[in-house]
């Protein structure tokens, strides 16, 4: 069996037992709690094998068991890995003060993400400092690129083969505004490249709009994106242009400090 790398390239799996264990762990990306039987049925594995894998992960704090339901969920150890990934990605540390400045100024959520296969991986989320109740963390969450502001800002500048790989599978519809036609998406991405920013017009979630801009490394390759997201009623066409300008300026400053 082969797996795809970050840009869709085929990579040989060397250790099958490790692959099996990680597949068990990955089951929890879509469900908060799972039982041994559910995991075994989903992966086509025997219950005893799944039990041994899950027990090992539990002993190492990668999984935790709900004693009332006997079902399992992701453990606290993964929070440490999530933080480590974010810290090790140099753009994160550089971007944080600019993200906080924008969040405080516009009083909306600001997000940072990077490409991961055909998805955008959320690295950080910043909220206005005076509105703690508005906090909505998406750190570690992965969402398809084609239907988010962050994702389209990335997808527009990734290699053409990455875009084509994304279009090989059906584009799932999340709302009435989701772009599911490949040709329309290509046209949308041309608009993103022309204006330098992307807009999620309630394409992933009803009532939420988002403006995203790309961040490039020293080789002029897109490595991340930054966005402002909030209730659609507050995102008029005029404000979207204003937010895009602020994000572009922040992205420019971030890029100057990337090493």
Coordinates of N, CA and C in Angstrom, one line a residue, residues 7 89-92 94-95 112-116 119-121 123 145 150 153-155 157-159 213-226 251 254-259:
X7 N 2.2 16.9 -1.1 CA 1.8 17.5 -2.4 C 1.2 16.4 -3.3
X89 N 7.0 25.8 13.0 CA 6.8 26.4 11.7 C 7.1 27.9 11.9
X90 N 8.2 28.4 11.4 CA 8.7 29.7 11.8 C 7.7 30.8 11.5
X91 N 6.9 30.7 10.5 CA 5.9 31.7 10.2 C 5.0 32.0 11.3
X92 N 4.7 31.0 12.1 CA 3.7 31.1 13.2 C 4.2 32.2 14.2
X94 N 6.4 34.5 13.9 CA 6.5 35.8 13.2 C 5.1 36.4 13.1
X95 N 4.1 35.6 12.7 CA 2.8 36.2 12.4 C 2.0 36.6 13.6
X112 N -4.4 31.7 10.9 CA -3.2 31.3 10.2 C -3.2 29.9 9.8
X113 N -3.0 29.6 8.5 CA -3.0 28.2 8.1 C -1.9 27.9 7.1
X114 N -1.6 26.6 6.9 CA -0.6 26.2 5.9 C -1.2 25.1 5.1
X115 N -0.7 24.8 3.9 CA -1.2 23.7 3.0 C -0.8 22.4 3.6
X116 N -1.8 21.4 3.5 CA -1.5 20.0 3.9 C -2.3 19.2 3.0
X119 N -5.7 20.1 1.7 CA -6.4 20.8 2.8 C -5.6 22.0 3.3
X120 N -6.3 22.8 4.1 CA -5.6 23.8 4.8 C -5.6 23.4 6.3
X121 N -4.4 23.4 6.9 CA -4.2 23.1 8.3 C -4.1 24.3 9.1
X123 N -3.1 26.6 11.9 CA -2.0 26.6 12.9 C -2.3 27.5 14.1
X145 N -9.4 23.0 0.9 CA -8.9 24.3 0.5 C -10.0 25.0 -0.3
X150 N -8.8 31.0 3.6 CA -7.4 30.6 3.8 C -7.0 29.6 2.6
X153 N -6.7 31.1 -0.9 CA -5.5 31.9 -0.9 C -4.3 31.1 -1.1
X154 N -4.3 29.9 -0.6 CA -3.2 28.9 -0.8 C -3.3 28.3 -2.1
X155 N -4.4 27.7 -2.4 CA -4.6 26.9 -3.7 C -4.3 27.7 -4.9
X157 N -2.0 29.7 -5.5 CA -0.6 29.9 -5.7 C 0.2 28.6 -5.6
X158 N -0.4 27.5 -5.3 CA 0.3 26.2 -5.2 C 0.6 25.7 -6.7
X159 N 1.5 24.8 -6.8 CA 1.8 24.2 -8.2 C 0.5 23.7 -8.9
X213 N -5.4 36.0 2.6 CA -4.3 36.4 1.7 C -3.1 35.4 1.9
X214 N -2.3 35.2 0.8 CA -1.2 34.3 0.9 C 0.0 34.9 1.5
X215 N 0.9 34.0 2.1 CA 2.2 34.4 2.6 C 3.2 33.6 1.9
X216 N 4.2 34.3 1.4 CA 5.3 33.6 0.6 C 6.6 33.5 1.3
X217 N 7.4 32.5 1.1 CA 8.7 32.4 1.7 C 9.7 33.1 0.8
X218 N 11.0 33.0 1.2 CA 12.0 33.7 0.4 C 12.2 33.2 -1.0
X219 N 11.7 32.0 -1.3 CA 11.8 31.5 -2.7 C 10.5 31.8 -3.5
X220 N 9.7 32.7 -2.9 CA 8.4 33.1 -3.5 C 7.5 32.0 -3.7
X221 N 7.5 31.0 -2.8 CA 6.6 29.9 -2.8 C 5.6 30.1 -1.7
X222 N 4.3 29.9 -1.9 CA 3.3 30.1 -0.9 C 3.5 29.1 0.2
X223 N 3.6 29.5 1.4 CA 3.9 28.6 2.6 C 2.8 28.7 3.6
X224 N 2.0 29.7 3.6 CA 0.9 29.9 4.6 C -0.1 30.9 4.1
X225 N -1.1 31.1 4.8 CA -2.1 32.2 4.5 C -2.6 32.7 5.8
X226 N -3.1 34.0 5.8 CA -3.7 34.6 7.0 C -5.0 35.1 6.6
X251 N 0.9 40.5 5.7 CA 1.6 39.4 5.0 C 2.9 39.9 4.5
X254 N 5.3 40.0 7.5 CA 5.7 38.7 7.9 C 6.7 38.1 6.9
X255 N 6.5 38.3 5.6 CA 7.4 37.8 4.6 C 8.8 38.3 4.8
X256 N 8.9 39.6 5.2 CA 10.2 40.2 5.3 C 11.0 39.6 6.4
X257 N 10.4 38.9 7.4 CA 11.0 38.3 8.5 C 11.2 36.8 8.5
X258 N 10.7 36.2 7.4 CA 10.8 34.7 7.3 C 12.2 34.3 7.0
X259 N 12.7 33.3 7.7 CA 14.1 32.9 7.5 C 14.1 31.4 7.1

